[in-house]
Amino acid sequence: RRRSSEPCGDGSVVQRVVVARASTGRRVARALAGFIGLGLVSALAAGFFGHWHPALDSFAHLRMHLAVLAVLCGAILMAVRRFDVGAVLLVAAGTAAFLTWQGVALQAPDRRLAAQPPPGDRATYRLLHLNLRYNNPSPEKVLSLIGRTQPDIVSLTEVSDMWRERLEVIAHAYPHRIVCPPPSRIGGVAMLSRRPFAEGSEPACHERGALAVARIDLSGEAINVAALHIGWPWPFDQPAALPRVTRHLARLRGPGIVAGDFNAAPWSWTVRSIAQETGFRTVEGAGPTWLFLSAPHWLRRHIGLPIDHLMAKRGVIPHAIERRGDAGSDHLPILMEFSVAPSEPRREVLRADLAW
């Protein structure tokens, strides 16, 4: 009888050990779920306080991705009966998405600009913006895109030494240009135009090649056009560069367009502060432009980051804005059709025709 009871005793000990380990595992899982939930909620909340510190604004750029991740984690936690943390995550994600939509939809009209139907009595123009990707493996795609869309003005970032040579192919079609010296191997910005620069004006580079400004004559109406590339968010150099860039843009008077890679989402404090300080208004409708190249091709356009923007002010009226197809870069091109409200009697100017 003693022998028969010993296995039972051993089995009881083993069972208690298994139960104890399972209980410990559940506690660890609950603690980990709580930690993840707290982290996601904190990151979502932090992005709404970017005006306090640029570190908080860094979370804003990823807000929608964090919200989607919170929804997925919340749904999983609800499925395994972690209703407390799961509910918090779902509420936080919904609140963040709603506040972002509200913030964009109810943003002051002087900081956003929606497309309007083109006028029947006014000339329309096209501007193409693209971050080329300094080491783009398919530069012919970019040249083909320019040939197909035939924009009047082309704004480019990451114009490396390789690209400076490649762009000479279309020099005859875009004879009016400014290519800023590259501050690094990634390259500077450039602006190409079929239309002449305004009489008496000189295009200029600022911010070590990260900002180019030119005054372009569009059938007698002169507008300022800026090509811009702001650095990465905190902890990188975006916060330090932002005040200087803002001062340059605030000096531009009259009709104007800013096209560039802002490395910032439209709802971030970075973009909102530029609009607030310069009078430029963000043109709505561009959508995600930076692509996760490791993602499946069909998914890239939907999960990217909306960090390339077009801004306009004082008589520049956008009529259409759209993302174009793959140009070999990790950014999508943005094409905008626009017109300029007349300020004085027009005069005829010459234009370089695109010939291939």
Tab-separated table of C-alpha atoms in Angstrom:
chain	number	residue	atom	x	y	z
A	1	ARG	CA	0.000	0.000	0.000
A	2	ARG	CA	2.875	2.295	0.655
A	3	ARG	CA	4.235	1.651	-2.810
A	4	SER	CA	0.898	2.314	-4.437
A	5	SER	CA	0.521	5.592	-2.631
A	6	GLU	CA	3.907	6.951	-3.567
A	7	PRO	CA	3.099	7.486	-7.236
A	8	CYS	CA	-0.077	9.235	-6.183
A	9	GLY	CA	1.971	11.534	-3.970
A	10	ASP	CA	4.457	12.216	-6.754
A	11	GLY	CA	1.597	12.864	-9.166
A	12	SER	CA	0.065	15.330	-6.751
A	13	VAL	CA	3.355	17.215	-6.497
A	14	VAL	CA	3.752	17.284	-10.269
A	15	GLN	CA	0.200	18.505	-10.638
A	16	ARG	CA	0.783	21.311	-8.169
A	17	VAL	CA	3.949	22.320	-9.997
A	18	VAL	CA	2.101	22.368	-13.338
A	19	VAL	CA	-0.730	24.415	-11.855
A	20	ALA	CA	1.742	26.833	-10.272
A	21	ARG	CA	3.624	27.269	-13.530
A	22	ALA	CA	0.400	27.793	-15.454
A	23	SER	CA	-0.695	30.395	-12.918
A	24	THR	CA	2.660	32.143	-13.191
A	25	GLY	CA	2.410	32.055	-16.978
A	26	ARG	CA	-1.043	33.648	-16.857
A	27	ARG	CA	0.181	36.373	-14.533
A	28	VAL	CA	3.141	37.081	-16.805
A	29	ALA	CA	0.854	37.144	-19.844
A	30	ARG	CA	-1.549	39.511	-18.088
A	31	ALA	CA	1.306	41.765	-17.030
A	32	LEU	CA	2.763	41.741	-20.537
A	33	ALA	CA	-0.637	42.504	-22.064
A	34	GLY	CA	-1.059	45.384	-19.642
A	35	PHE	CA	2.395	46.691	-20.448
A	36	ILE	CA	1.761	46.553	-24.201
A	37	GLY	CA	-1.636	48.173	-23.764
A	38	LEU	CA	-0.214	50.959	-21.626
A	39	GLY	CA	2.577	51.533	-24.159
A	40	LEU	CA	0.194	51.809	-27.108
A	41	VAL	CA	-2.219	54.087	-25.257
A	42	SER	CA	0.664	56.295	-24.089
A	43	ALA	CA	2.116	56.520	-27.613
A	44	LEU	CA	-1.269	57.450	-29.072
A	45	ALA	CA	-1.832	60.098	-26.421
A	46	ALA	CA	1.684	61.547	-26.704
A	47	GLY	CA	1.205	62.434	-30.373
A	48	PHE	CA	-1.496	64.955	-29.484
A	49	PHE	CA	0.957	67.048	-27.469
A	50	GLY	CA	3.614	67.664	-30.113
A	51	HIS	CA	3.496	71.394	-29.414
A	52	TRP	CA	5.016	70.682	-25.978
A	53	HIS	CA	8.105	68.896	-27.261
A	54	PRO	CA	9.246	67.492	-30.635
A	55	ALA	CA	9.755	64.066	-29.035
A	56	LEU	CA	5.986	63.852	-28.543
A	57	ASP	CA	5.358	64.982	-32.119
A	58	SER	CA	7.374	61.999	-33.336
A	59	PHE	CA	4.561	59.737	-32.127
A	60	ALA	CA	2.008	61.743	-34.127
A	61	HIS	CA	3.462	60.691	-37.472
A	62	LEU	CA	2.713	57.042	-36.664
A	63	ARG	CA	-0.680	57.703	-35.098
A	64	MET	CA	-2.846	55.802	-37.553
A	65	HIS	CA	-0.476	52.838	-37.588
A	66	LEU	CA	-0.471	52.786	-33.790
A	67	ALA	CA	-4.280	52.962	-33.823
A	68	VAL	CA	-4.519	49.963	-36.154
A	69	LEU	CA	-2.048	48.032	-33.977
A	70	ALA	CA	-4.102	48.942	-30.901
A	71	VAL	CA	-7.275	47.642	-32.557
A	72	LEU	CA	-5.606	44.334	-33.446
A	73	CYS	CA	-4.131	43.891	-29.979
A	74	GLY	CA	-7.415	44.913	-28.378
A	75	ALA	CA	-9.368	42.387	-30.430
A	76	ILE	CA	-6.941	39.598	-29.518
A	77	LEU	CA	-7.133	40.475	-25.827
A	78	MET	CA	-10.915	40.544	-25.942
A	79	ALA	CA	-10.876	37.106	-27.579
A	80	VAL	CA	-8.786	35.670	-24.710
A	81	ARG	CA	-11.040	37.337	-22.131
A	82	ARG	CA	-8.747	40.199	-21.215
A	83	PHE	CA	-11.698	42.537	-21.455
A	84	ASP	CA	-10.203	45.327	-19.340
A	85	VAL	CA	-7.041	45.977	-21.350
A	86	GLY	CA	-8.727	45.050	-24.636
A	87	ALA	CA	-11.521	47.565	-24.116
A	88	VAL	CA	-9.046	50.308	-23.199
A	89	LEU	CA	-7.072	49.684	-26.401
A	90	LEU	CA	-10.171	49.714	-28.592
A	91	VAL	CA	-11.459	52.927	-27.018
A	92	ALA	CA	-8.035	54.585	-27.296
A	93	ALA	CA	-7.694	53.636	-30.971
A	94	GLY	CA	-11.173	54.864	-31.799
A	95	THR	CA	-10.631	58.113	-29.918
A	96	ALA	CA	-7.302	58.768	-31.636
A	97	ALA	CA	-8.780	58.137	-35.088
A	98	PHE	CA	-11.806	60.302	-34.337
A	99	LEU	CA	-9.764	63.196	-32.947
A	100	THR	CA	-7.411	63.046	-35.923
A	101	TRP	CA	-10.329	63.148	-38.334
A	102	GLN	CA	-11.956	65.945	-36.334
A	103	GLY	CA	-8.715	67.869	-36.187
A	104	VAL	CA	-8.237	67.685	-39.952
A	105	ALA	CA	-11.907	68.196	-40.836
A	106	LEU	CA	-12.397	71.113	-38.439
A	107	GLN	CA	-8.973	72.644	-38.902
A	108	ALA	CA	-9.084	76.386	-39.449
A	109	PRO	CA	-9.861	77.096	-43.125
A	110	ASP	CA	-6.763	79.281	-43.380
A	111	ARG	CA	-4.555	76.200	-42.795
A	112	ARG	CA	-6.005	73.715	-45.296
A	113	LEU	CA	-6.996	73.896	-48.934
A	114	ALA	CA	-9.379	71.635	-50.834
A	115	ALA	CA	-9.410	71.099	-54.591
A	116	GLN	CA	-11.905	73.178	-56.567
A	117	PRO	CA	-13.340	72.740	-60.070
A	118	PRO	CA	-11.108	74.340	-62.722
A	119	PRO	CA	-12.288	77.689	-64.102
A	120	GLY	CA	-13.343	77.892	-67.717
A	121	ASP	CA	-11.636	81.223	-68.378
A	122	ARG	CA	-8.249	80.610	-66.801
A	123	ALA	CA	-5.171	78.611	-67.752
A	124	THR	CA	-4.305	75.583	-65.626
A	125	TYR	CA	-0.845	74.248	-64.862
A	126	ARG	CA	0.694	71.082	-63.492
A	127	LEU	CA	3.261	70.585	-60.756
A	128	LEU	CA	4.893	67.217	-60.100
A	129	HIS	CA	6.654	66.505	-56.832
A	130	LEU	CA	8.776	63.442	-56.125
A	131	ASN	CA	11.403	62.266	-53.689
A	132	LEU	CA	13.634	60.592	-56.261
A	133	ARG	CA	15.445	58.271	-53.824
A	134	TYR	CA	19.114	59.059	-54.147
A	135	ASN	CA	20.018	55.530	-55.294
A	136	ASN	CA	16.887	54.808	-57.324
A	137	PRO	CA	17.546	51.581	-59.266
A	138	SER	CA	15.110	52.564	-62.046
A	139	PRO	CA	15.765	56.207	-63.015
A	140	GLU	CA	14.123	55.605	-66.389
A	141	LYS	CA	10.779	55.312	-64.597
A	142	VAL	CA	11.092	58.876	-63.335
A	143	LEU	CA	11.982	60.247	-66.757
A	144	SER	CA	9.093	58.317	-68.285
A	145	LEU	CA	6.716	59.712	-65.652
A	146	ILE	CA	7.772	63.274	-66.437
A	147	GLY	CA	7.318	62.586	-70.142
A	148	ARG	CA	3.814	61.168	-69.629
A	149	THR	CA	2.490	63.801	-67.244
A	150	GLN	CA	4.287	66.780	-68.833
A	151	PRO	CA	4.203	69.012	-65.746
A	152	ASP	CA	5.013	72.680	-66.062
A	153	ILE	CA	7.044	72.567	-62.838
A	154	VAL	CA	8.908	69.646	-61.273
A	155	SER	CA	9.931	69.650	-57.604
A	156	LEU	CA	12.507	67.011	-56.639
A	157	THR	CA	14.263	65.902	-53.460
A	158	GLU	CA	17.218	63.560	-52.882
A	159	VAL	CA	18.882	64.795	-56.055
A	160	SER	CA	22.192	62.977	-55.699
A	161	ASP	CA	25.172	63.225	-58.041
A	162	MET	CA	23.747	60.312	-60.020
A	163	TRP	CA	20.493	62.212	-60.491
A	164	ARG	CA	22.193	65.448	-61.485
A	165	GLU	CA	23.601	63.599	-64.476
A	166	ARG	CA	20.355	61.816	-65.288
A	167	LEU	CA	18.334	65.033	-65.282
A	168	GLU	CA	20.487	66.443	-68.068
A	169	VAL	CA	18.504	64.167	-70.404
A	170	ILE	CA	15.482	66.475	-70.082
A	171	ALA	CA	17.401	69.763	-69.940
A	172	HIS	CA	16.030	70.762	-73.345
A	173	ALA	CA	12.453	70.351	-72.109
A	174	TYR	CA	13.091	72.031	-68.754
A	175	PRO	CA	15.663	74.725	-69.472
A	176	HIS	CA	14.810	76.793	-66.400
A	177	ARG	CA	16.141	75.028	-63.344
A	178	ILE	CA	17.873	75.222	-60.032
A	179	VAL	CA	19.718	72.219	-58.615
A	180	CYS	CA	21.016	72.766	-55.095
A	181	PRO	CA	24.409	71.391	-54.072
A	182	PRO	CA	23.880	68.181	-52.130
A	183	PRO	CA	24.653	68.456	-48.392
A	184	SER	CA	25.392	64.724	-48.321
A	185	ARG	CA	25.396	61.679	-50.569
A	186	ILE	CA	21.591	61.634	-50.338
A	187	GLY	CA	21.476	64.850	-52.343
A	188	GLY	CA	19.771	68.221	-52.245
A	189	VAL	CA	16.596	69.551	-53.822
A	190	ALA	CA	15.957	70.726	-57.371
A	191	MET	CA	13.310	72.545	-59.335
A	192	LEU	CA	12.787	72.211	-63.076
A	193	SER	CA	10.470	74.443	-65.074
A	194	ARG	CA	9.221	74.721	-68.615
A	195	ARG	CA	8.191	78.263	-67.751
A	196	PRO	CA	10.758	81.044	-67.345
A	197	PHE	CA	11.787	82.504	-64.048
A	198	ALA	CA	10.194	85.871	-63.373
A	199	GLU	CA	12.070	88.837	-64.759
A	200	GLY	CA	14.446	90.354	-62.254
A	201	SER	CA	14.388	87.342	-59.918
A	202	GLU	CA	17.078	84.811	-59.152
A	203	PRO	CA	16.368	81.308	-57.809
A	204	ALA	CA	18.188	80.520	-54.591
A	205	CYS	CA	19.162	77.577	-52.403
A	206	HIS	CA	18.887	77.638	-48.632
A	207	GLU	CA	19.441	75.312	-45.706
A	208	ARG	CA	22.492	73.596	-47.216
A	209	GLY	CA	20.570	72.521	-50.287
A	210	ALA	CA	17.391	71.384	-48.499
A	211	LEU	CA	15.296	74.316	-49.761
A	212	ALA	CA	15.130	75.853	-53.228
A	213	VAL	CA	13.013	78.918	-54.013
A	214	ALA	CA	12.250	80.320	-57.461
A	215	ARG	CA	9.825	82.898	-58.781
A	216	ILE	CA	8.218	81.508	-61.933
A	217	ASP	CA	6.302	83.387	-64.618
A	218	LEU	CA	3.052	81.606	-65.497
A	219	SER	CA	1.604	83.498	-68.456
A	220	GLY	CA	2.235	86.817	-66.802
A	221	GLU	CA	1.403	85.764	-63.254
A	222	ALA	CA	4.528	85.347	-61.124
A	223	ILE	CA	4.372	82.832	-58.275
A	224	ASN	CA	6.900	81.677	-55.723
A	225	VAL	CA	7.631	77.957	-55.784
A	226	ALA	CA	9.674	76.196	-53.116
A	227	ALA	CA	11.093	72.672	-53.176
A	228	LEU	CA	11.677	71.458	-49.631
A	229	HIS	CA	13.182	68.467	-47.855
A	230	ILE	CA	12.981	68.551	-44.055
A	231	GLY	CA	15.048	66.073	-42.067
A	232	TRP	CA	13.800	63.217	-39.935
A	233	PRO	CA	11.786	63.933	-36.756
A	234	TRP	CA	13.215	64.025	-33.247
A	235	PRO	CA	15.724	62.761	-32.198
A	236	PHE	CA	17.121	63.765	-35.595
A	237	ASP	CA	17.510	67.260	-37.053
A	238	GLN	CA	13.912	68.182	-37.947
A	239	PRO	CA	13.233	70.275	-34.798
A	240	ALA	CA	16.397	72.347	-35.320
A	241	ALA	CA	15.710	72.964	-39.024
A	242	LEU	CA	12.008	73.775	-38.667
A	243	PRO	CA	12.332	77.381	-37.374
A	244	ARG	CA	14.834	78.286	-40.092
A	245	VAL	CA	12.699	76.758	-42.862
A	246	THR	CA	9.632	78.529	-41.516
A	247	ARG	CA	11.390	81.901	-41.577
A	248	HIS	CA	12.394	81.432	-45.228
A	249	LEU	CA	8.873	80.451	-46.284
A	250	ALA	CA	7.274	83.271	-44.292
A	251	ARG	CA	9.259	85.788	-46.373
A	252	LEU	CA	7.614	84.649	-49.614
A	253	ARG	CA	4.954	87.177	-50.579
A	254	GLY	CA	2.127	86.773	-53.035
A	255	PRO	CA	0.951	83.537	-54.678
A	256	GLY	CA	3.096	80.548	-53.826
A	257	ILE	CA	3.478	76.781	-53.662
A	258	VAL	CA	5.622	74.630	-51.385
A	259	ALA	CA	6.218	71.062	-52.540
A	260	GLY	CA	8.347	68.660	-50.606
A	261	ASP	CA	9.149	65.759	-48.377
A	262	PHE	CA	8.294	67.089	-44.912
A	263	ASN	CA	8.999	63.801	-43.103
A	264	ALA	CA	5.887	64.648	-41.101
A	265	ALA	CA	2.221	63.653	-41.173
A	266	PRO	CA	-0.373	66.323	-42.064
A	267	TRP	CA	-1.912	66.243	-38.568
A	268	SER	CA	1.454	66.646	-36.827
A	269	TRP	CA	2.501	69.815	-35.068
A	270	THR	CA	5.368	70.142	-37.567
A	271	VAL	CA	3.069	70.599	-40.580
A	272	ARG	CA	0.476	72.584	-38.657
A	273	SER	CA	3.097	75.017	-37.368
A	274	ILE	CA	4.442	75.637	-40.876
A	275	ALA	CA	0.929	76.506	-42.035
A	276	GLN	CA	0.366	78.687	-38.998
A	277	GLU	CA	3.609	80.652	-39.297
A	278	THR	CA	3.877	81.066	-43.078
A	279	GLY	CA	0.347	81.498	-44.402
A	280	PHE	CA	0.685	78.466	-46.665
A	281	ARG	CA	-2.227	76.045	-46.575
A	282	THR	CA	-1.911	72.270	-46.882
A	283	VAL	CA	-3.564	70.937	-50.024
A	284	GLU	CA	-5.794	68.029	-49.047
A	285	GLY	CA	-5.942	64.646	-50.699
A	286	ALA	CA	-2.368	63.473	-51.242
A	287	GLY	CA	-2.583	60.430	-48.946
A	288	PRO	CA	0.254	58.056	-47.989
A	289	THR	CA	3.362	58.648	-50.099
A	290	TRP	CA	6.243	56.942	-48.291
A	291	LEU	CA	6.170	53.207	-48.921
A	292	PHE	CA	7.153	50.189	-46.857
A	293	LEU	CA	9.034	48.469	-49.666
A	294	SER	CA	9.145	45.217	-47.710
A	295	ALA	CA	5.333	45.059	-47.706
A	296	PRO	CA	3.414	43.309	-50.505
A	297	HIS	CA	3.043	45.523	-53.548
A	298	TRP	CA	-0.763	45.638	-53.338
A	299	LEU	CA	-0.573	46.832	-49.722
A	300	ARG	CA	2.121	49.493	-49.964
A	301	ARG	CA	-0.075	52.385	-51.108
A	302	HIS	CA	-2.448	51.831	-48.182
A	303	ILE	CA	-0.090	51.455	-45.235
A	304	GLY	CA	2.522	54.053	-46.118
A	305	LEU	CA	3.137	57.346	-44.338
A	306	PRO	CA	1.625	60.636	-45.617
A	307	ILE	CA	4.812	62.708	-45.377
A	308	ASP	CA	5.034	64.386	-48.815
A	309	HIS	CA	2.917	67.517	-49.061
A	310	LEU	CA	1.888	70.369	-51.292
A	311	MET	CA	1.024	73.735	-49.763
A	312	ALA	CA	-0.315	76.847	-51.464
A	313	LYS	CA	-1.380	80.379	-50.665
A	314	ARG	CA	-2.659	83.710	-52.011
A	315	GLY	CA	-4.364	82.995	-55.292
A	316	VAL	CA	-2.996	79.539	-56.086
A	317	ILE	CA	-6.095	77.380	-56.555
A	318	PRO	CA	-5.681	73.579	-56.646
A	319	HIS	CA	-8.058	71.694	-58.939
A	320	ALA	CA	-6.822	68.108	-58.633
A	321	ILE	CA	-4.196	66.251	-56.648
A	322	GLU	CA	-3.289	62.610	-57.073
A	323	ARG	CA	-0.608	60.073	-56.323
A	324	ARG	CA	0.967	58.568	-59.394
A	325	GLY	CA	2.364	55.078	-59.861
A	326	ASP	CA	5.669	53.504	-58.959
A	327	ALA	CA	8.685	55.505	-60.083
A	328	GLY	CA	11.357	53.272	-58.603
A	329	SER	CA	11.506	55.325	-55.404
A	330	ASP	CA	10.318	54.564	-51.895
A	331	HIS	CA	8.045	57.600	-52.299
A	332	LEU	CA	5.090	58.016	-54.629
A	333	PRO	CA	4.941	61.044	-56.938
A	334	ILE	CA	2.262	63.688	-56.359
A	335	LEU	CA	0.758	65.547	-59.310
A	336	MET	CA	-1.271	68.713	-58.773
A	337	GLU	CA	-3.249	70.680	-61.327
A	338	PHE	CA	-3.775	74.297	-60.348
A	339	SER	CA	-4.477	77.796	-61.585
A	340	VAL	CA	-3.521	81.262	-60.414
A	341	ALA	CA	-6.052	83.988	-59.791
A	342	PRO	CA	-5.141	86.956	-62.037
A	343	SER	CA	-3.796	90.034	-60.318
A	344	GLU	CA	-3.056	92.169	-63.383
A	345	PRO	CA	-3.529	92.063	-67.171
A	346	ARG	CA	-1.864	89.011	-68.637
A	347	ARG	CA	0.957	89.031	-71.115
A	348	GLU	CA	2.159	86.240	-73.340
A	349	VAL	CA	5.330	84.422	-72.337
A	350	LEU	CA	7.269	81.729	-74.081
A	351	ARG	CA	7.244	78.139	-72.876
A	352	ALA	CA	9.576	75.282	-73.578
A	353	ASP	CA	7.677	72.443	-75.246
A	354	LEU	CA	8.360	68.899	-74.216
A	355	ALA	CA	9.934	67.014	-77.064
A	356	TRP	CA	11.204	63.471	-76.782
